[in-house]
mmCIF file with all atom_site columns, C-alpha atoms in Angstrom:
data_model
loop_
_atom_site.group_PDB
_atom_site.id
_atom_site.type_symbol
_atom_site.label_atom_id
_atom_site.label_alt_id
_atom_site.label_comp_id
_atom_site.label_asym_id
_atom_site.label_entity_id
_atom_site.label_seq_id
_atom_site.pdbx_PDB_ins_code
_atom_site.Cartn_x
_atom_site.Cartn_y
_atom_site.Cartn_z
_atom_site.occupancy
_atom_site.B_iso_or_equiv
_atom_site.pdbx_formal_charge
_atom_site.auth_seq_id
_atom_site.auth_comp_id
_atom_site.auth_asym_id
_atom_site.auth_atom_id
_atom_site.pdbx_PDB_model_num
ATOM 1   C CA . UNK A 1 1   ? 0.000  0.000  0.000   1.00 44.00 ? 1   UNK A CA 1
ATOM 2   C CA . UNK A 1 2   ? 1.291  3.438  -0.934  1.00 56.00 ? 2   UNK A CA 1
ATOM 3   C CA . UNK A 1 3   ? 2.345  5.746  1.881   1.00 66.00 ? 3   UNK A CA 1
ATOM 4   C CA . UNK A 1 4   ? 0.691  9.089  2.540   1.00 59.00 ? 4   UNK A CA 1
ATOM 5   C CA . UNK A 1 5   ? 3.371  11.044 0.630   1.00 62.00 ? 5   UNK A CA 1
ATOM 6   C CA . UNK A 1 6   ? 2.990  8.893  -2.477  1.00 64.00 ? 6   UNK A CA 1
ATOM 7   C CA . UNK A 1 7   ? -0.811 9.112  -2.312  1.00 71.00 ? 7   UNK A CA 1
ATOM 8   C CA . UNK A 1 8   ? -0.597 12.902 -2.016  1.00 66.00 ? 8   UNK A CA 1
ATOM 9   C CA . UNK A 1 9   ? 1.779  13.199 -4.973  1.00 68.00 ? 9   UNK A CA 1
ATOM 10  C CA . UNK A 1 10  ? -0.486 10.930 -7.052  1.00 65.00 ? 10  UNK A CA 1
ATOM 11  C CA . UNK A 1 11  ? -3.473 13.126 -6.249  1.00 69.00 ? 11  UNK A CA 1
ATOM 12  C CA . UNK A 1 12  ? -1.668 16.401 -6.940  1.00 68.00 ? 12  UNK A CA 1
ATOM 13  C CA . UNK A 1 13  ? -0.051 15.105 -10.147 1.00 68.00 ? 13  UNK A CA 1
ATOM 14  C CA . UNK A 1 14  ? -3.492 14.194 -11.509 1.00 67.00 ? 14  UNK A CA 1
ATOM 15  C CA . UNK A 1 15  ? -4.730 17.805 -11.400 1.00 71.00 ? 15  UNK A CA 1
ATOM 16  C CA . UNK A 1 16  ? -4.975 20.223 -14.327 1.00 73.00 ? 16  UNK A CA 1
ATOM 17  C CA . UNK A 1 17  ? -3.027 22.833 -12.323 1.00 71.00 ? 17  UNK A CA 1
ATOM 18  C CA . UNK A 1 18  ? -0.097 20.414 -12.020 1.00 70.00 ? 18  UNK A CA 1
ATOM 19  C CA . UNK A 1 19  ? -0.275 19.766 -15.776 1.00 66.00 ? 19  UNK A CA 1
ATOM 20  C CA . UNK A 1 20  ? 0.048  23.506 -16.425 1.00 74.00 ? 20  UNK A CA 1
ATOM 21  C CA . UNK A 1 21  ? 2.970  24.160 -14.080 1.00 72.00 ? 21  UNK A CA 1
ATOM 22  C CA . UNK A 1 22  ? 4.984  20.923 -13.982 1.00 70.00 ? 22  UNK A CA 1
ATOM 23  C CA . UNK A 1 23  ? 6.192  20.858 -17.617 1.00 66.00 ? 23  UNK A CA 1
ATOM 24  C CA . UNK A 1 24  ? 7.882  24.234 -17.100 1.00 67.00 ? 24  UNK A CA 1
ATOM 25  C CA . UNK A 1 25  ? 9.458  23.481 -13.737 1.00 69.00 ? 25  UNK A CA 1
ATOM 26  C CA . UNK A 1 26  ? 10.251 19.780 -13.318 1.00 72.00 ? 26  UNK A CA 1
ATOM 27  C CA . UNK A 1 27  ? 12.298 19.103 -16.502 1.00 69.00 ? 27  UNK A CA 1
ATOM 28  C CA . UNK A 1 28  ? 14.422 22.267 -16.110 1.00 71.00 ? 28  UNK A CA 1
ATOM 29  C CA . UNK A 1 29  ? 15.102 21.484 -12.454 1.00 69.00 ? 29  UNK A CA 1
ATOM 30  C CA . UNK A 1 30  ? 15.922 17.836 -13.256 1.00 69.00 ? 30  UNK A CA 1
ATOM 31  C CA . UNK A 1 31  ? 18.284 18.788 -16.105 1.00 72.00 ? 31  UNK A CA 1
ATOM 32  C CA . UNK A 1 32  ? 20.137 21.320 -13.933 1.00 74.00 ? 32  UNK A CA 1
ATOM 33  C CA . UNK A 1 33  ? 20.587 19.064 -10.916 1.00 70.00 ? 33  UNK A CA 1
ATOM 34  C CA . UNK A 1 34  ? 21.515 16.090 -13.122 1.00 65.00 ? 34  UNK A CA 1
ATOM 35  C CA . UNK A 1 35  ? 24.194 18.171 -14.861 1.00 74.00 ? 35  UNK A CA 1
ATOM 36  C CA . UNK A 1 36  ? 25.550 19.649 -11.607 1.00 75.00 ? 36  UNK A CA 1
ATOM 37  C CA . UNK A 1 37  ? 25.814 16.208 -9.980  1.00 70.00 ? 37  UNK A CA 1
ATOM 38  C CA . UNK A 1 38  ? 27.350 14.640 -13.113 1.00 67.00 ? 38  UNK A CA 1
ATOM 39  C CA . UNK A 1 39  ? 24.452 12.261 -13.554 1.00 66.00 ? 39  UNK A CA 1
ATOM 40  C CA . UNK A 1 40  ? 24.245 11.080 -9.974  1.00 66.00 ? 40  UNK A CA 1
ATOM 41  C CA . UNK A 1 41  ? 21.000 12.827 -8.941  1.00 65.00 ? 41  UNK A CA 1
ATOM 42  C CA . UNK A 1 42  ? 17.661 13.154 -10.727 1.00 61.00 ? 42  UNK A CA 1
ATOM 43  C CA . UNK A 1 43  ? 15.268 14.865 -8.274  1.00 59.00 ? 43  UNK A CA 1
ATOM 44  C CA . UNK A 1 44  ? 11.983 13.671 -9.825  1.00 61.00 ? 44  UNK A CA 1
ATOM 45  C CA . UNK A 1 45  ? 13.252 10.092 -9.566  1.00 59.00 ? 45  UNK A CA 1
ATOM 46  C CA . UNK A 1 46  ? 12.723 10.325 -5.800  1.00 60.00 ? 46  UNK A CA 1
ATOM 47  C CA . UNK A 1 47  ? 9.046  9.631  -6.539  1.00 64.00 ? 47  UNK A CA 1
ATOM 48  C CA . UNK A 1 48  ? 9.147  7.800  -9.888  1.00 76.00 ? 48  UNK A CA 1
ATOM 49  C CA . UNK A 1 49  ? 12.065 6.118  -11.613 1.00 87.00 ? 49  UNK A CA 1
ATOM 50  C CA . UNK A 1 50  ? 13.537 8.399  -14.221 1.00 88.00 ? 50  UNK A CA 1
ATOM 51  C CA . UNK A 1 51  ? 16.010 8.659  -17.054 1.00 92.00 ? 51  UNK A CA 1
ATOM 52  C CA . UNK A 1 52  ? 17.597 11.443 -19.022 1.00 91.00 ? 52  UNK A CA 1
ATOM 53  C CA . UNK A 1 53  ? 16.844 10.616 -22.645 1.00 97.00 ? 53  UNK A CA 1
ATOM 54  C CA . UNK A 1 54  ? 19.252 11.898 -25.267 1.00 97.00 ? 54  UNK A CA 1
ATOM 55  C CA . UNK A 1 55  ? 17.728 11.578 -28.729 1.00 98.00 ? 55  UNK A CA 1
ATOM 56  C CA . UNK A 1 56  ? 18.346 13.372 -32.006 1.00 98.00 ? 56  UNK A CA 1
ATOM 57  C CA . UNK A 1 57  ? 15.779 16.034 -32.837 1.00 97.00 ? 57  UNK A CA 1
ATOM 58  C CA . UNK A 1 58  ? 13.284 14.934 -35.481 1.00 96.00 ? 58  UNK A CA 1
ATOM 59  C CA . UNK A 1 59  ? 13.861 18.069 -37.563 1.00 95.00 ? 59  UNK A CA 1
ATOM 60  C CA . UNK A 1 60  ? 17.209 19.430 -36.407 1.00 96.00 ? 60  UNK A CA 1
ATOM 61  C CA . UNK A 1 61  ? 19.090 16.169 -35.915 1.00 95.00 ? 61  UNK A CA 1
ATOM 62  C CA . UNK A 1 62  ? 20.746 17.787 -32.881 1.00 97.00 ? 62  UNK A CA 1
ATOM 63  C CA . UNK A 1 63  ? 20.977 15.940 -29.558 1.00 97.00 ? 63  UNK A CA 1
ATOM 64  C CA . UNK A 1 64  ? 18.063 16.723 -27.230 1.00 96.00 ? 64  UNK A CA 1
ATOM 65  C CA . UNK A 1 65  ? 18.248 15.876 -23.509 1.00 93.00 ? 65  UNK A CA 1
ATOM 66  C CA . UNK A 1 66  ? 14.927 15.270 -21.804 1.00 93.00 ? 66  UNK A CA 1
ATOM 67  C CA . UNK A 1 67  ? 14.351 14.112 -18.217 1.00 89.00 ? 67  UNK A CA 1
ATOM 68  C CA . UNK A 1 68  ? 11.516 11.575 -18.192 1.00 92.00 ? 68  UNK A CA 1
ATOM 69  C CA . UNK A 1 69  ? 9.734  9.320  -15.751 1.00 90.00 ? 69  UNK A CA 1
ATOM 70  C CA . UNK A 1 70  ? 9.960  5.713  -16.836 1.00 95.00 ? 70  UNK A CA 1
ATOM 71  C CA . UNK A 1 71  ? 8.723  2.299  -15.858 1.00 96.00 ? 71  UNK A CA 1
ATOM 72  C CA . UNK A 1 72  ? 11.619 -0.160 -15.604 1.00 96.00 ? 72  UNK A CA 1
ATOM 73  C CA . UNK A 1 73  ? 10.705 -3.680 -16.668 1.00 97.00 ? 73  UNK A CA 1
ATOM 74  C CA . UNK A 1 74  ? 12.117 -7.025 -15.646 1.00 94.00 ? 74  UNK A CA 1
ATOM 75  C CA . UNK A 1 75  ? 14.787 -7.994 -18.125 1.00 91.00 ? 75  UNK A CA 1
ATOM 76  C CA . UNK A 1 76  ? 16.444 -4.588 -18.381 1.00 94.00 ? 76  UNK A CA 1
ATOM 77  C CA . UNK A 1 77  ? 14.019 -2.672 -20.605 1.00 98.00 ? 77  UNK A CA 1
ATOM 78  C CA . UNK A 1 78  ? 12.165 0.562  -19.875 1.00 98.00 ? 78  UNK A CA 1
ATOM 79  C CA . UNK A 1 79  ? 8.774  1.952  -20.847 1.00 98.00 ? 79  UNK A CA 1
ATOM 80  C CA . UNK A 1 80  ? 8.588  5.667  -21.614 1.00 98.00 ? 80  UNK A CA 1
ATOM 81  C CA . UNK A 1 81  ? 5.148  7.259  -21.399 1.00 97.00 ? 81  UNK A CA 1
ATOM 82  C CA . UNK A 1 82  ? 4.376  10.201 -23.704 1.00 97.00 ? 82  UNK A CA 1
ATOM 83  C CA . UNK A 1 83  ? 1.748  11.659 -21.395 1.00 94.00 ? 83  UNK A CA 1
ATOM 84  C CA . UNK A 1 84  ? 2.883  15.284 -21.694 1.00 92.00 ? 84  UNK A CA 1
ATOM 85  C CA . UNK A 1 85  ? 1.290  15.728 -18.253 1.00 85.00 ? 85  UNK A CA 1
ATOM 86  C CA . UNK A 1 86  ? -2.156 15.267 -19.827 1.00 88.00 ? 86  UNK A CA 1
ATOM 87  C CA . UNK A 1 87  ? -1.781 18.168 -22.250 1.00 89.00 ? 87  UNK A CA 1
ATOM 88  C CA . UNK A 1 88  ? -3.198 17.937 -25.792 1.00 90.00 ? 88  UNK A CA 1
ATOM 89  C CA . UNK A 1 89  ? -0.135 17.435 -28.016 1.00 94.00 ? 89  UNK A CA 1
ATOM 90  C CA . UNK A 1 90  ? 2.357  14.609 -28.076 1.00 97.00 ? 90  UNK A CA 1
ATOM 91  C CA . UNK A 1 91  ? 5.607  15.622 -26.373 1.00 95.00 ? 91  UNK A CA 1
ATOM 92  C CA . UNK A 1 92  ? 8.417  16.519 -28.791 1.00 96.00 ? 92  UNK A CA 1
ATOM 93  C CA . UNK A 1 93  ? 10.655 13.698 -27.570 1.00 97.00 ? 93  UNK A CA 1
ATOM 94  C CA . UNK A 1 94  ? 8.166  11.150 -28.976 1.00 98.00 ? 94  UNK A CA 1
ATOM 95  C CA . UNK A 1 95  ? 8.547  12.579 -32.496 1.00 98.00 ? 95  UNK A CA 1
ATOM 96  C CA . UNK A 1 96  ? 12.312 12.446 -32.018 1.00 98.00 ? 96  UNK A CA 1
ATOM 97  C CA . UNK A 1 97  ? 12.177 8.727  -31.170 1.00 98.00 ? 97  UNK A CA 1
ATOM 98  C CA . UNK A 1 98  ? 9.820  7.968  -34.052 1.00 98.00 ? 98  UNK A CA 1
ATOM 99  C CA . UNK A 1 99  ? 12.285 9.484  -36.515 1.00 98.00 ? 99  UNK A CA 1
ATOM 100 C CA . UNK A 1 100 ? 15.513 8.484  -34.720 1.00 98.00 ? 100 UNK A CA 1
ATOM 101 C CA . UNK A 1 101 ? 14.879 5.400  -32.533 1.00 98.00 ? 101 UNK A CA 1
ATOM 102 C CA . UNK A 1 102 ? 18.549 4.960  -31.620 1.00 98.00 ? 102 UNK A CA 1
ATOM 103 C CA . UNK A 1 103 ? 19.151 7.011  -28.490 1.00 98.00 ? 103 UNK A CA 1
ATOM 104 C CA . UNK A 1 104 ? 20.884 7.015  -25.133 1.00 98.00 ? 104 UNK A CA 1
ATOM 105 C CA . UNK A 1 105 ? 19.614 7.146  -21.584 1.00 97.00 ? 105 UNK A CA 1
ATOM 106 C CA . UNK A 1 106 ? 21.279 8.054  -18.354 1.00 93.00 ? 106 UNK A CA 1
ATOM 107 C CA . UNK A 1 107 ? 19.978 5.489  -15.867 1.00 92.00 ? 107 UNK A CA 1
ATOM 108 C CA . UNK A 1 108 ? 21.204 5.588  -12.280 1.00 87.00 ? 108 UNK A CA 1
ATOM 109 C CA . UNK A 1 109 ? 24.350 7.442  -13.315 1.00 83.00 ? 109 UNK A CA 1
ATOM 110 C CA . UNK A 1 110 ? 25.178 5.131  -16.255 1.00 92.00 ? 110 UNK A CA 1
ATOM 111 C CA . UNK A 1 111 ? 24.890 6.032  -19.938 1.00 94.00 ? 111 UNK A CA 1
ATOM 112 C CA . UNK A 1 112 ? 23.220 3.252  -21.920 1.00 97.00 ? 112 UNK A CA 1
ATOM 113 C CA . UNK A 1 113 ? 22.711 3.048  -25.692 1.00 98.00 ? 113 UNK A CA 1
ATOM 114 C CA . UNK A 1 114 ? 19.106 2.070  -26.445 1.00 98.00 ? 114 UNK A CA 1
ATOM 115 C CA . UNK A 1 115 ? 16.718 1.551  -29.323 1.00 98.00 ? 115 UNK A CA 1
ATOM 116 C CA . UNK A 1 116 ? 13.137 2.771  -28.892 1.00 98.00 ? 116 UNK A CA 1
ATOM 117 C CA . UNK A 1 117 ? 10.092 1.021  -30.299 1.00 98.00 ? 117 UNK A CA 1
ATOM 118 C CA . UNK A 1 118 ? 6.579  2.479  -30.328 1.00 98.00 ? 118 UNK A CA 1
ATOM 119 C CA . UNK A 1 119 ? 4.169  -0.018 -28.791 1.00 98.00 ? 119 UNK A CA 1
ATOM 120 C CA . UNK A 1 120 ? 0.956  -0.791 -30.632 1.00 98.00 ? 120 UNK A CA 1
ATOM 121 C CA . UNK A 1 121 ? -1.993 -3.155 -30.467 1.00 98.00 ? 121 UNK A CA 1
ATOM 122 C CA . UNK A 1 122 ? -2.101 -5.884 -27.837 1.00 98.00 ? 122 UNK A CA 1
ATOM 123 C CA . UNK A 1 123 ? 1.496  -5.186 -26.788 1.00 98.00 ? 123 UNK A CA 1
ATOM 124 C CA . UNK A 1 124 ? 0.587  -1.553 -26.053 1.00 98.00 ? 124 UNK A CA 1
ATOM 125 C CA . UNK A 1 125 ? -2.562 -2.576 -24.170 1.00 98.00 ? 125 UNK A CA 1
ATOM 126 C CA . UNK A 1 126 ? -0.590 -4.923 -21.909 1.00 98.00 ? 126 UNK A CA 1
ATOM 127 C CA . UNK A 1 127 ? 2.047  -2.252 -21.290 1.00 98.00 ? 127 UNK A CA 1
ATOM 128 C CA . UNK A 1 128 ? -0.650 0.387  -20.622 1.00 98.00 ? 128 UNK A CA 1
ATOM 129 C CA . UNK A 1 129 ? -2.256 -1.839 -17.968 1.00 98.00 ? 129 UNK A CA 1
ATOM 130 C CA . UNK A 1 130 ? 1.152  -2.247 -16.314 1.00 97.00 ? 130 UNK A CA 1
ATOM 131 C CA . UNK A 1 131 ? 1.774  1.516  -16.506 1.00 96.00 ? 131 UNK A CA 1
ATOM 132 C CA . UNK A 1 132 ? -1.564 2.264  -14.818 1.00 95.00 ? 132 UNK A CA 1
ATOM 133 C CA . UNK A 1 133 ? -0.805 -0.216 -12.036 1.00 93.00 ? 133 UNK A CA 1
ATOM 134 C CA . UNK A 1 134 ? 2.635  1.387  -11.675 1.00 91.00 ? 134 UNK A CA 1
ATOM 135 C CA . UNK A 1 135 ? 1.405  5.035  -11.594 1.00 89.00 ? 135 UNK A CA 1
ATOM 136 C CA . UNK A 1 136 ? -2.409 5.484  -11.624 1.00 90.00 ? 136 UNK A CA 1
ATOM 137 C CA . UNK A 1 137 ? -2.363 9.251  -12.450 1.00 89.00 ? 137 UNK A CA 1
ATOM 138 C CA . UNK A 1 138 ? -1.616 8.340  -16.062 1.00 92.00 ? 138 UNK A CA 1
ATOM 139 C CA . UNK A 1 139 ? -5.321 7.405  -16.341 1.00 93.00 ? 139 UNK A CA 1
ATOM 140 C CA . UNK A 1 140 ? -6.246 11.022 -15.508 1.00 91.00 ? 140 UNK A CA 1
ATOM 141 C CA . UNK A 1 141 ? -3.813 12.267 -18.148 1.00 91.00 ? 141 UNK A CA 1
ATOM 142 C CA . UNK A 1 142 ? -5.353 9.980  -20.789 1.00 95.00 ? 142 UNK A CA 1
ATOM 143 C CA . UNK A 1 143 ? -8.891 11.052 -19.843 1.00 94.00 ? 143 UNK A CA 1
ATOM 144 C CA . UNK A 1 144 ? -8.032 14.708 -20.568 1.00 92.00 ? 144 UNK A CA 1
ATOM 145 C CA . UNK A 1 145 ? -6.764 14.183 -24.110 1.00 94.00 ? 145 UNK A CA 1
ATOM 146 C CA . UNK A 1 146 ? -8.234 12.763 -27.299 1.00 95.00 ? 146 UNK A CA 1
ATOM 147 C CA . UNK A 1 147 ? -4.902 11.415 -28.562 1.00 97.00 ? 147 UNK A CA 1
ATOM 148 C CA . UNK A 1 148 ? -3.669 8.009  -27.505 1.00 97.00 ? 148 UNK A CA 1
ATOM 149 C CA . UNK A 1 149 ? -0.688 8.432  -25.193 1.00 98.00 ? 149 UNK A CA 1
ATOM 150 C CA . UNK A 1 150 ? 2.369  6.989  -26.901 1.00 98.00 ? 150 UNK A CA 1
ATOM 151 C CA . UNK A 1 151 ? 4.311  4.245  -25.141 1.00 98.00 ? 151 UNK A CA 1
ATOM 152 C CA . UNK A 1 152 ? 7.846  3.297  -26.117 1.00 98.00 ? 152 UNK A CA 1
ATOM 153 C CA . UNK A 1 153 ? 9.871  0.322  -25.007 1.00 98.00 ? 153 UNK A CA 1
ATOM 154 C CA . UNK A 1 154 ? 13.593 1.017  -24.735 1.00 98.00 ? 154 UNK A CA 1
ATOM 155 C CA . UNK A 1 155 ? 15.941 -1.885 -25.176 1.00 98.00 ? 155 UNK A CA 1
ATOM 156 C CA . UNK A 1 156 ? 19.706 -1.854 -24.812 1.00 97.00 ? 156 UNK A CA 1
ATOM 157 C CA . UNK A 1 157 ? 21.418 -1.819 -28.181 1.00 95.00 ? 157 UNK A CA 1
ATOM 158 C CA . UNK A 1 158 ? 22.757 -5.264 -29.053 1.00 78.00 ? 158 UNK A CA 1
ATOM 159 C CA . UNK A 1 159 ? 19.999 -7.162 -27.202 1.00 62.00 ? 159 UNK A CA 1
ATOM 160 C CA . UNK A 1 160 ? 16.945 -8.704 -28.844 1.00 53.00 ? 160 UNK A CA 1
#
């Protein structure tokens, strides 16, 4: 059973006010602290596991660093959730992965080369159920948008 702090964060993170403020504050704070601690600290990961995704921009081709919550899976893969905090458009990092699926993540202070794959159909449905069990506020995000939230599975390069 989740502790009071986790329950409170789940409730707050499900609100529209959080969706308006968080995208402007949390990623910038995470990027700064991550850089200053040389990859050792990612503040938002105190509540949810997180990575710093480095992917090439879909249009520019330049490296883009994005702090993201993730759902680690057994077997050394990760699910990234393109919730955009329940805002209407897909987050830019999802377009980057669609065009350039080879990327890198910083996970617990280690840089890992990964390949991203957009989940679809039954595979997406199974992953979505696991995501909702992992962090229920994603259901509130999905209920506020007409688009289907994109899910990506990241796998280490060289593994099948």
